[in-house]
Coordinates of C-alpha atoms in Angstrom, one line a residue:
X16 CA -5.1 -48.4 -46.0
X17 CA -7.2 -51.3 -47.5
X18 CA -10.5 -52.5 -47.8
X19 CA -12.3 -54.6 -45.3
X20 CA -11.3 -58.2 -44.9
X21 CA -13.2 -61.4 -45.5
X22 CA -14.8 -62.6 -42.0
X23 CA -17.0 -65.2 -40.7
X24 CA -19.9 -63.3 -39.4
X25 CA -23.2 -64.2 -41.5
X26 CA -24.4 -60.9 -39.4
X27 CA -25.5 -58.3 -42.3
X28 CA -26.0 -54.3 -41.6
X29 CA -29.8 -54.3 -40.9
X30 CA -29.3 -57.1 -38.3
X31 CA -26.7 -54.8 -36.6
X32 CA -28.5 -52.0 -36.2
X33 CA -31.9 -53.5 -35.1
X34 CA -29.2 -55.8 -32.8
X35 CA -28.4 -52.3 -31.2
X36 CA -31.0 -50.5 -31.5
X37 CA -32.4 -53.3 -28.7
X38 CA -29.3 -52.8 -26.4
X39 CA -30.3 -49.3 -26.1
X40 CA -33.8 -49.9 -26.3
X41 CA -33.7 -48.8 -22.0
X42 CA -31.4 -45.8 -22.6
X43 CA -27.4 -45.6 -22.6
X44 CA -24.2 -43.5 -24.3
X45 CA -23.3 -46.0 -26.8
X46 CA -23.6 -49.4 -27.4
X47 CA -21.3 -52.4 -29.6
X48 CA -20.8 -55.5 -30.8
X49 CA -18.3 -57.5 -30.8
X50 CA -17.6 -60.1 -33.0
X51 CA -15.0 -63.0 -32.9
X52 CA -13.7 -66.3 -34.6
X53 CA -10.3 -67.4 -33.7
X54 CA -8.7 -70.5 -35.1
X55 CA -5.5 -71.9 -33.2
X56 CA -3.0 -75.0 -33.9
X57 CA -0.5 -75.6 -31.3
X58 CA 2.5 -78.6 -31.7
X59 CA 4.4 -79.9 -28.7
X60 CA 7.4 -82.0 -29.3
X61 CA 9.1 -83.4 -26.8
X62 CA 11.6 -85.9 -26.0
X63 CA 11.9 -86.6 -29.8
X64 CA 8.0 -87.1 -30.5
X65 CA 5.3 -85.3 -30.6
X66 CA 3.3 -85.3 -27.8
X67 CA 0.4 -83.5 -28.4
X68 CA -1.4 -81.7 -31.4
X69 CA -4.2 -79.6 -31.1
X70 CA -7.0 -77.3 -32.9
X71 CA -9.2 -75.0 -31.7
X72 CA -11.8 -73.2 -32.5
X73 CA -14.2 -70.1 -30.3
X74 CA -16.4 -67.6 -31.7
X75 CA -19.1 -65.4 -30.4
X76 CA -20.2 -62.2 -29.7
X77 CA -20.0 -59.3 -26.7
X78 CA -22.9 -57.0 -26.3
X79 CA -21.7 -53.4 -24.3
X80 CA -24.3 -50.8 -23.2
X81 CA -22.3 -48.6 -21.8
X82 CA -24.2 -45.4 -19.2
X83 CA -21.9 -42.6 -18.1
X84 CA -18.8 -44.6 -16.6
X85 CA -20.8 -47.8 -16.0
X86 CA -20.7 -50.9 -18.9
X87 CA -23.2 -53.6 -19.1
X88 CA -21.8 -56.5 -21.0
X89 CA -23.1 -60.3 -22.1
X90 CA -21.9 -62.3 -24.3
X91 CA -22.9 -65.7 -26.6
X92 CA -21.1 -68.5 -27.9
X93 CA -24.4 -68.9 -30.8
X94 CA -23.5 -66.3 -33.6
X95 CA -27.4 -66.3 -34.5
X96 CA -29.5 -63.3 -34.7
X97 CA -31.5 -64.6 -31.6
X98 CA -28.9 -65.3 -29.3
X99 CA -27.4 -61.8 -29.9
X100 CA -30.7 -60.2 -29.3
X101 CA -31.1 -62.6 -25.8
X102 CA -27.4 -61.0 -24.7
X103 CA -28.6 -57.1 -25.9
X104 CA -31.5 -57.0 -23.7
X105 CA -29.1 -58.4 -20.8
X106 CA -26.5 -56.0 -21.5
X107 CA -29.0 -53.2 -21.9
X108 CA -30.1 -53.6 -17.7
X109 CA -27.0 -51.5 -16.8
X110 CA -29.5 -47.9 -18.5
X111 CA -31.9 -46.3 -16.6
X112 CA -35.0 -47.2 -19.0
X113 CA -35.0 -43.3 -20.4
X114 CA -34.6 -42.8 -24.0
X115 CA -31.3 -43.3 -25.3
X116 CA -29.1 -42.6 -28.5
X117 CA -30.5 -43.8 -31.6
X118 CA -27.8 -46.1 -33.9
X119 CA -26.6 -44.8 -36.4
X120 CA -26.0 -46.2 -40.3
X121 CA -23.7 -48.5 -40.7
X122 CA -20.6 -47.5 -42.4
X123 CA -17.2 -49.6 -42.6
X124 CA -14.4 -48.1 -42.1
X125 CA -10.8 -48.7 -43.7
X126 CA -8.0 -49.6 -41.5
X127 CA -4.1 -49.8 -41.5
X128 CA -2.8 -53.0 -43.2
X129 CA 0.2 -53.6 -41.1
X130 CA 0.3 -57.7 -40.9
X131 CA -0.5 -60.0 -44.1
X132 CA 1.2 -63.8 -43.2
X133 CA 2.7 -65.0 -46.4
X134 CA 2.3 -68.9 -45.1
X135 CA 0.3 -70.0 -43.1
X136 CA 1.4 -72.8 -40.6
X137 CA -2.5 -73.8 -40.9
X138 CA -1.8 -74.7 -44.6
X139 CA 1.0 -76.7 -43.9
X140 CA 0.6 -80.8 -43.9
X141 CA 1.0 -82.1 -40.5
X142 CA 4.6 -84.0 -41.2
X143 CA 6.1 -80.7 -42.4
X144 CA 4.5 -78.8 -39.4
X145 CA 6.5 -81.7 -37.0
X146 CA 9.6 -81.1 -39.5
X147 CA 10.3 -77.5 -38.1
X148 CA 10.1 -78.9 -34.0
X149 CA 12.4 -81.6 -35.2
X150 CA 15.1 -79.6 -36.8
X151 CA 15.3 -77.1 -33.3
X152 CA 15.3 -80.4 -31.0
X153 CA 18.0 -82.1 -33.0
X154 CA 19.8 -78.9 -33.2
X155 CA 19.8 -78.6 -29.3
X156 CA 20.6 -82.2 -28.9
X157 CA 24.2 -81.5 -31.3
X158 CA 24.7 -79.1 -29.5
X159 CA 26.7 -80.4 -26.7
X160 CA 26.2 -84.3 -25.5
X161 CA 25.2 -82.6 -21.7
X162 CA 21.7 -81.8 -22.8
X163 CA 19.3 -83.9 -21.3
X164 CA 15.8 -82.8 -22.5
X165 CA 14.3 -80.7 -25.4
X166 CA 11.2 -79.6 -25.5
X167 CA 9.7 -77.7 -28.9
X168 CA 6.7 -76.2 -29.3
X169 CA 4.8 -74.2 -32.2
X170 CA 1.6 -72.2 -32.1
X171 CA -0.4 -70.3 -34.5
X172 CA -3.5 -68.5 -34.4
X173 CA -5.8 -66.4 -37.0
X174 CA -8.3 -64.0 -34.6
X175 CA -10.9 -62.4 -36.9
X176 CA -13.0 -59.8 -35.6
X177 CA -16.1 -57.3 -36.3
X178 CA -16.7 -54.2 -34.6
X179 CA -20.2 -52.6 -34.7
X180 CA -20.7 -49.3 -33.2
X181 CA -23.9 -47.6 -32.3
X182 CA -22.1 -44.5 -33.8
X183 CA -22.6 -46.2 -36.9
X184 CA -18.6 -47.1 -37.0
X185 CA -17.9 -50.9 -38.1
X186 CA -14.6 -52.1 -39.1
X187 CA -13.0 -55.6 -38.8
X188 CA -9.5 -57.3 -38.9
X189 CA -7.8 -60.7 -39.5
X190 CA -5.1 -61.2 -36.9
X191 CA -2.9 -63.5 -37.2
X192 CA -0.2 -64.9 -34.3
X193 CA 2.9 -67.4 -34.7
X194 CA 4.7 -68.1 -31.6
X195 CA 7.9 -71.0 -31.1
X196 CA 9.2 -72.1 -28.0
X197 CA 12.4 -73.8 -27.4
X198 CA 12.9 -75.1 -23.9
X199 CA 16.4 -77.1 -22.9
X200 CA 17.5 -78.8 -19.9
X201 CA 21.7 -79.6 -19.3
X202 CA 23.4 -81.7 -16.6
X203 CA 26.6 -82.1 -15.7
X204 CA 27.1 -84.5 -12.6
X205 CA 24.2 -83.5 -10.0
X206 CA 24.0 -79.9 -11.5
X207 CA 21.1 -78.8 -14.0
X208 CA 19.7 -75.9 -15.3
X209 CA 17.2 -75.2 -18.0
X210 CA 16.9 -72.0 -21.1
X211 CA 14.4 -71.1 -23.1
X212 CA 14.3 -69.2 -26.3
X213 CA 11.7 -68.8 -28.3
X214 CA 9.8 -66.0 -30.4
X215 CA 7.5 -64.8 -33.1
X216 CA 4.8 -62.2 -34.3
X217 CA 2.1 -60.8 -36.4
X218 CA 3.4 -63.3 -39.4
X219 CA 3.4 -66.8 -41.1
X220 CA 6.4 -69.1 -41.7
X221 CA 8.0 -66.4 -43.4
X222 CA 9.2 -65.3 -39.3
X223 CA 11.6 -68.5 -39.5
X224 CA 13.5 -66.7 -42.6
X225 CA 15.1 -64.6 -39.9
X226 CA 15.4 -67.0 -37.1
X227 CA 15.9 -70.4 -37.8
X228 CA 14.6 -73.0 -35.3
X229 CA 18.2 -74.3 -35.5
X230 CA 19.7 -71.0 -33.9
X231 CA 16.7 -70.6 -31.7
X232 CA 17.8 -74.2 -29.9
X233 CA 21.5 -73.3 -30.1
X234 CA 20.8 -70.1 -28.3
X235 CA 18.9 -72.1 -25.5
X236 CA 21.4 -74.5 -25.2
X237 CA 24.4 -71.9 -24.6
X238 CA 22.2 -69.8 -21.7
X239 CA 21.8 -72.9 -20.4
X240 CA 25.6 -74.4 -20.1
X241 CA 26.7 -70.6 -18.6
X242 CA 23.9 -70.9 -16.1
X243 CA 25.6 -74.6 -15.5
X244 CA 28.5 -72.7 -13.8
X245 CA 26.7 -69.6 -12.5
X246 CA 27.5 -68.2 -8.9
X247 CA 25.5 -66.7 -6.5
X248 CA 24.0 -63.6 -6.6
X249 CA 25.7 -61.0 -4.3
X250 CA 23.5 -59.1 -2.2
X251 CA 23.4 -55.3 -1.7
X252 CA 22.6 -52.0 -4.0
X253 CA 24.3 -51.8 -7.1
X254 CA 24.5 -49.8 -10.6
X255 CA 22.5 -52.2 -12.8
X256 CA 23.0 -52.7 -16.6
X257 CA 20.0 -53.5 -18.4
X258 CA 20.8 -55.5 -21.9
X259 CA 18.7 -54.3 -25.2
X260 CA 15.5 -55.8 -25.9
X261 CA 14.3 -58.4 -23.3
X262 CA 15.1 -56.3 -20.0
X263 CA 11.9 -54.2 -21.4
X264 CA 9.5 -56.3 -19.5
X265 CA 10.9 -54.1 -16.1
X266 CA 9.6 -51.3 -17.3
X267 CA 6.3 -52.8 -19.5
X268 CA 5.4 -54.0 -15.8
X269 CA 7.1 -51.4 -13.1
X270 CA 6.1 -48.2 -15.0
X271 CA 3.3 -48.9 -18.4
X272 CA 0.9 -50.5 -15.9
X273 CA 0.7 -47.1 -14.0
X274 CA 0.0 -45.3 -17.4
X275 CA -3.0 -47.0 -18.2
X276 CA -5.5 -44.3 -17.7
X277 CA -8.1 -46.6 -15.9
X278 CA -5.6 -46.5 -12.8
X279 CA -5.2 -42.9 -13.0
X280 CA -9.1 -41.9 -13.5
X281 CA -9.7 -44.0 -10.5
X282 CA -6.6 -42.4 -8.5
X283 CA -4.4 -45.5 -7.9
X284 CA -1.8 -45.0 -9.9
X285 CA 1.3 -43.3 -8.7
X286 CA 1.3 -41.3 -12.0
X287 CA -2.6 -40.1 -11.0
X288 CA -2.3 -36.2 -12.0
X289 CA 0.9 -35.9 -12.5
X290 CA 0.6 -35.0 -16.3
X291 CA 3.8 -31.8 -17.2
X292 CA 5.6 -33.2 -14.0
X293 CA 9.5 -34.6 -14.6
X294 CA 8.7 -38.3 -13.3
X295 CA 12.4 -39.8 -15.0
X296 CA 15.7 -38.7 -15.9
X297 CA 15.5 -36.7 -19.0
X298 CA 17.3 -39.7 -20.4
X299 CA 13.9 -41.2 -20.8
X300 CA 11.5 -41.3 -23.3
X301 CA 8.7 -44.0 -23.3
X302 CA 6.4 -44.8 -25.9
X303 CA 3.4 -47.2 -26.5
X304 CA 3.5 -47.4 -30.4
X305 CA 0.7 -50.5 -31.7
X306 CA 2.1 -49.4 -35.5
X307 CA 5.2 -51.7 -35.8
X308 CA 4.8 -53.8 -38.6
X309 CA 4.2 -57.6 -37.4
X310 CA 5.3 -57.1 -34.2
X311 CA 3.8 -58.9 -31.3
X312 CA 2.2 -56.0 -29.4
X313 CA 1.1 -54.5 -33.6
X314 CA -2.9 -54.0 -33.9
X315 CA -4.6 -52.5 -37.2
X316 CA -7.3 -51.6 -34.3
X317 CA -8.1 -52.3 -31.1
X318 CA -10.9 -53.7 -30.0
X319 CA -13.4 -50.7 -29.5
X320 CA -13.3 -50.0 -32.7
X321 CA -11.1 -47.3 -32.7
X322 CA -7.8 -46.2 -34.7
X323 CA -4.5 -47.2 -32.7
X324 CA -2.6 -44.5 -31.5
X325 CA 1.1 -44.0 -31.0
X326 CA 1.8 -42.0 -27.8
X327 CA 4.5 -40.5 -26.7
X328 CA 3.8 -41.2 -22.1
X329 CA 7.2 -39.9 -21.5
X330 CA 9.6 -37.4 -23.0
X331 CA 12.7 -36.7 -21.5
X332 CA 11.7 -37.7 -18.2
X333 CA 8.4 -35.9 -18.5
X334 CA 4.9 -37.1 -18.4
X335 CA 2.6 -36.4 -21.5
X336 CA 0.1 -38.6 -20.7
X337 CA -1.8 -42.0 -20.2
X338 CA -3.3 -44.8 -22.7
X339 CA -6.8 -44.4 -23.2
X340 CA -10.1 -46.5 -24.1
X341 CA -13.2 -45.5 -25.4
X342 CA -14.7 -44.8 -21.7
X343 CA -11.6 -42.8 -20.0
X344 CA -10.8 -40.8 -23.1
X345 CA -14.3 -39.1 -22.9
X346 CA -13.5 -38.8 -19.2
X347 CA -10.1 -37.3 -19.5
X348 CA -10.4 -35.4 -22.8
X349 CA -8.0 -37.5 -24.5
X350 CA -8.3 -39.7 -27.8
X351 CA -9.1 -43.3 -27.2
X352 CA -7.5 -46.2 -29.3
X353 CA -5.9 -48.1 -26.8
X354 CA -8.9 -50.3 -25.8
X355 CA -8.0 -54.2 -25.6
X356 CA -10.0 -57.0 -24.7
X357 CA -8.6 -61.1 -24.3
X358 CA -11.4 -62.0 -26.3
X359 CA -15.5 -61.1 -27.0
X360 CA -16.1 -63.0 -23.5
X361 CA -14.6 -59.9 -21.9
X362 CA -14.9 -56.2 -21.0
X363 CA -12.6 -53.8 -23.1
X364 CA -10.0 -51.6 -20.9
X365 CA -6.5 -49.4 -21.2
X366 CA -4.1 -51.7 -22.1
X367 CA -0.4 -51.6 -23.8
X368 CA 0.4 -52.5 -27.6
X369 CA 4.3 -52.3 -27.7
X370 CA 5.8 -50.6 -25.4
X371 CA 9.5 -49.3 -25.4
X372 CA 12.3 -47.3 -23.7
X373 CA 13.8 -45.1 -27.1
X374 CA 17.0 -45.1 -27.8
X375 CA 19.9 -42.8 -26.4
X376 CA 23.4 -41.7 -27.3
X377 CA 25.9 -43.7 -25.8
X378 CA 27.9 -46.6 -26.6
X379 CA 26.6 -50.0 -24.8
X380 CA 30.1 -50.9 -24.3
X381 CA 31.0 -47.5 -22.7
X382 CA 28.0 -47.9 -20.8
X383 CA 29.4 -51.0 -19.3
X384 CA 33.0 -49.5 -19.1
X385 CA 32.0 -47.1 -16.5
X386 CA 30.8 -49.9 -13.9
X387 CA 33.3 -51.3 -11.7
X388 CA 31.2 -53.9 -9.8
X389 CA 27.6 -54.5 -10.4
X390 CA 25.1 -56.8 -12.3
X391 CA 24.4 -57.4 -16.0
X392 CA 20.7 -58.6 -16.9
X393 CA 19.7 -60.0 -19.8
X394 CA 16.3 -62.1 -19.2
X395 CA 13.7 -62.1 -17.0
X396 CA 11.0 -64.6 -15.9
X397 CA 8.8 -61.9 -14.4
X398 CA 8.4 -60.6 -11.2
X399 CA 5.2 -58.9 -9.1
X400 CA 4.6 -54.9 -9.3
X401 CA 2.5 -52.8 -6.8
X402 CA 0.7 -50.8 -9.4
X403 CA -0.3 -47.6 -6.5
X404 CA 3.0 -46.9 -5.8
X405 CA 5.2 -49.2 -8.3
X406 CA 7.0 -51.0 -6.1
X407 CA 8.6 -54.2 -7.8
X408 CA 10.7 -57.6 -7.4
X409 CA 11.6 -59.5 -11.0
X410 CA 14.0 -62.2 -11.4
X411 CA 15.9 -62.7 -13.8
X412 CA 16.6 -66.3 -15.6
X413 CA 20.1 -64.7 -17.2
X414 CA 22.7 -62.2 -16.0
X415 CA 25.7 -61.6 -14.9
X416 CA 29.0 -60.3 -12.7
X417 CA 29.8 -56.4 -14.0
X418 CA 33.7 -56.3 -12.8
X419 CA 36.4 -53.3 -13.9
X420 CA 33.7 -52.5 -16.5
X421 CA 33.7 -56.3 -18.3
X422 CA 30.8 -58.7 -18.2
X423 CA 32.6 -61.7 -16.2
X424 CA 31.1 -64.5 -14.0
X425 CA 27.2 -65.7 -15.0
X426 CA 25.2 -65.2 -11.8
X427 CA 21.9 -67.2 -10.0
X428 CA 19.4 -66.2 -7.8
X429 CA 19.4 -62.5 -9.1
X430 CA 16.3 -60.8 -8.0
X431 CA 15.9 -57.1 -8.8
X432 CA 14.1 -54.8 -6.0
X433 CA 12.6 -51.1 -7.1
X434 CA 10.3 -48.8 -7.5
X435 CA 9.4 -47.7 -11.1
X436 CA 9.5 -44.2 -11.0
X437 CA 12.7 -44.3 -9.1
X438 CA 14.5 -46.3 -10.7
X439 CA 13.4 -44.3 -14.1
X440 CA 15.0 -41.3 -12.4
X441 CA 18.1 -42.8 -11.6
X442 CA 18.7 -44.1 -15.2
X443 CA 22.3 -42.3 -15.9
X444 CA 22.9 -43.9 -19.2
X445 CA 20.9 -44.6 -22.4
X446 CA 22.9 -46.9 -25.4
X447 CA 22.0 -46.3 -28.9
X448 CA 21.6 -50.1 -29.5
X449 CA 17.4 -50.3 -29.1
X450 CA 16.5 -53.8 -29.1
X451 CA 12.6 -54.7 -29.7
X452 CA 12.1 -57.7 -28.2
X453 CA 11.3 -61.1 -31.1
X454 CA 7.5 -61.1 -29.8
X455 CA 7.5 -63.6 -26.6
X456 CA 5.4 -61.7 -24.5
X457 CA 1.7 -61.8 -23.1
X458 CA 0.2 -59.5 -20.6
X459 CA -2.2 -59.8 -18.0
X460 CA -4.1 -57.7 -16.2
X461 CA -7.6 -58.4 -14.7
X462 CA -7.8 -61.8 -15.7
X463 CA -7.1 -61.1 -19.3
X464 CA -3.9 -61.7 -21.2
X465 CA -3.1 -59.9 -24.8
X466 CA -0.3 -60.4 -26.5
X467 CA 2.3 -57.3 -26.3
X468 CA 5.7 -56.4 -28.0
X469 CA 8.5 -54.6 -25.4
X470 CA 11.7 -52.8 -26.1
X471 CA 14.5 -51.1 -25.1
X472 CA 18.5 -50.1 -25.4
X473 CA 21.3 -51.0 -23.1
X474 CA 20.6 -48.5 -20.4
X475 CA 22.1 -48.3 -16.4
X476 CA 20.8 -47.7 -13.4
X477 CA 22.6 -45.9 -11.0
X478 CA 22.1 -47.8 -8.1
X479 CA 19.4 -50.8 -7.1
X480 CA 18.7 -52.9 -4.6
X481 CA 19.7 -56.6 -5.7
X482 CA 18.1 -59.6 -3.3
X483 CA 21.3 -62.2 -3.6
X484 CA 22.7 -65.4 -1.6
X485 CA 26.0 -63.5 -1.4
X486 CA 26.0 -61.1 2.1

């Protein structure tokens, strides 16, 4: 644990309570601010020059009065006292106008200390900052004289909030984001096909210890070449092999969506009252876990205010439960902590940290052994899910021909049709080889994206339906 970090906000504790003491001032549960300043530098190289540099900077503040299940919310872009005050008697028209909760005395609150950047791409001069996109572009361009076009970029962001709770809770935290990109595009004759790779985290320059921008290009440039000579997709239902790591995005999409507890409160999820019910193979255990170190999904606390909490939402194939805010928790009897919000411009809801398949037993290359024809994927470019019933499409950007248990001929036009909870119960096969994925990933979900880490082992799915060219 650690002390409170140094912030921005000029806002002191008697401010804060008379600030919330006027959002209830017409009645209401509890009431919050929220406080932001985010900072963000973003580098894109392409085509051997930099084509554009940018800094950004947004603050401001969200008022919540929040009434039983309903929320009344305004926000501000002026961080003084009397701009605040304008957007707590807005909020505050959601009550009734009877007598509400009283605030209580500020206290601040410690919190984990699970990110701490050791350099800062802010602190860099710019020629060094272009120095990093120039050694993964000339890496790509060495890589093989049939890459056409290279495109780099770098991003890095610091997001420093304040919470202030009515129940007299405040705590804050300095997050901080790094993210590179490395797209590629090869020819050879009239074919082309393009790769990216790309990653990062809760961490500073220190992230390119472990991956150098040089293999991150490389990497790109290889998908790109075996996509060069890729068949078509056959067409039909097949067992499916999902590769460690990025093939968690099926399930962060097909399955975690319909364990927020917002869906399942309101009834639209297909996991709505389910809770003690067998809803995978007891293969499966599924975890949202916002406690790994730097990861992309990691928070210290989310943005109600609350402690994080790891939850196990499946254990061998049976549901234990849903991912909570503040407002469902108290609804469902369940601890909150899972409350996320794109920024203080938005409303707080149930959203995933990093979310993962755990590991099994088996042996990925026995795993792959025991398939005599079906498809090997490795990357995905997303896909659409019906979050009622969890019925899915994703397409993939890399996979492959399972034949007589070897991974043979690169494939195209792979598109994987499911259902969530079906294909979780038809998962026969769970490697020991768990993958989290090197923090690419954002989520959205009413408008708002947040950054999220995903997981997984080898695993296989008995059968699925594949949407090919081949018949």
């Amino acid at each position: 644990m650690t002390n409170q970090v140094e912030t921005p906000f000029a806002i002191d504790d008697t401010d804060s309570v008379r600030l919330l003491s006027r959002a209830l001032a017409r009645g209401g549960d509890f009431a919050e601010l929220f406080f932001e300043h985010s900072l963000a530098i973003s580098l894109h190289f392409e085509q051997e020059k930099v084509r554009n540099f940018s800094r950004h900077v947004d603050a401001g503040c969200g008022v919540r009065v929040v009434t039983g299940e309903a929320s009344g919310y305004a926000y501000t872009e002026d961080l003084e006292v009397s701009a605040i005050a304008h957007a707590c008697d807005t909020a505050a028209h959601i009550a009734s106008g009877q007598p509400g909760v009283a605030p209580q005395k500020i206290e601040r609150r410690e919190r984990p200390d699970r990110y701490h950047p050791e350099r800062c791409l802010i602190d860099l001069p710019f020629l060094e900052r272009v120095a990093i996109l120039r050694r993964a572009d000339a890496a790509a361009r060495a890589a093989d004289p049939r890459v056409e076009a290279v495109e780099v970029s770098l991003v890095e962001s610091r997001r420093q909030i304040r919470i202030v709770r009515s129940d007299g809770e405040q705590v804050e935290d300095d997050q901080p984001m790094l993210r590179m990109n490395v797209l590629v595009v090869v020819a050879d004759g009239e074919k082309r096909q393009k790769a990216m790779e790309g990653g990062g985290g809760r961490l500073g320059l220190e992230y390119f210890d472990r991956h150098q921008p040089e293999d991150l290009a490389r990497r790109a440039v290889e998908v790109a070449l075996k996509m060069l000579d890729a068949k078509p997709a056959p067409a039909g239902e097949f067992p499916v092999v999902l590769a460690a790591g990025d093939s968690g995005v099926l399930f962060h999409e097909a399955v975690g969506h319909g364990l927020e507890a917002d869906f399942n409160r309101k009834g639209t999820s297909n996991y709505s009252g389910r809770v003690g019910e067998l809803v995978a193979s007891s293969l499966c255990t599924v975890v949202d876990d916002p406690g790994l170190d730097t990861d992309r999904g990691c928070i210290n606390v989310d943005d109600e205010g609350c402690e994080p909490q790891r939850r196990v939402l499946i254990r061998n194939g049976v549901l234990e439960g849903y991912m909570h805010d503040r407002i469902s928790a108290k609804a469902m009897g369940a601890e909150p902590g899972s409350g996320r919000r794109e920024s203080f411009r938005s409303l707080p809801m149930p959203r995933m940290s990093s979310t993962y398949l755990e590991a099994g037993e088996e042996d990925p290359e026995e795993i792959l052994k025991a398939v005599s024809y079906g498809i090997y994927a490795k990357q995905f470019s997303g896909g659409q899910v019906n979050i009622s019933n969890g019925d899915f499409v994703f397409s993939t950007t890399e996979a492959y021909l399972i034949e007589n248990g070897r991974i043979t001929a690169p494939l195209q036009g792979v598109n994987l049709i499911g259902n969530g909870p079906d294909c979780l119960s038809k998962v026969d096969a769970v490697g020991h080889d768990f993958v989290l994925s090197d923090g690419r990933w954002t989520c959205g979900k009413n408008g708002q994206g947040v950054p999220v880490g995903i997981g997984m082992p080898t695993l296989r799915i008995s059968a699925m339906t594949v949407g090919g060219s081949e018949l």
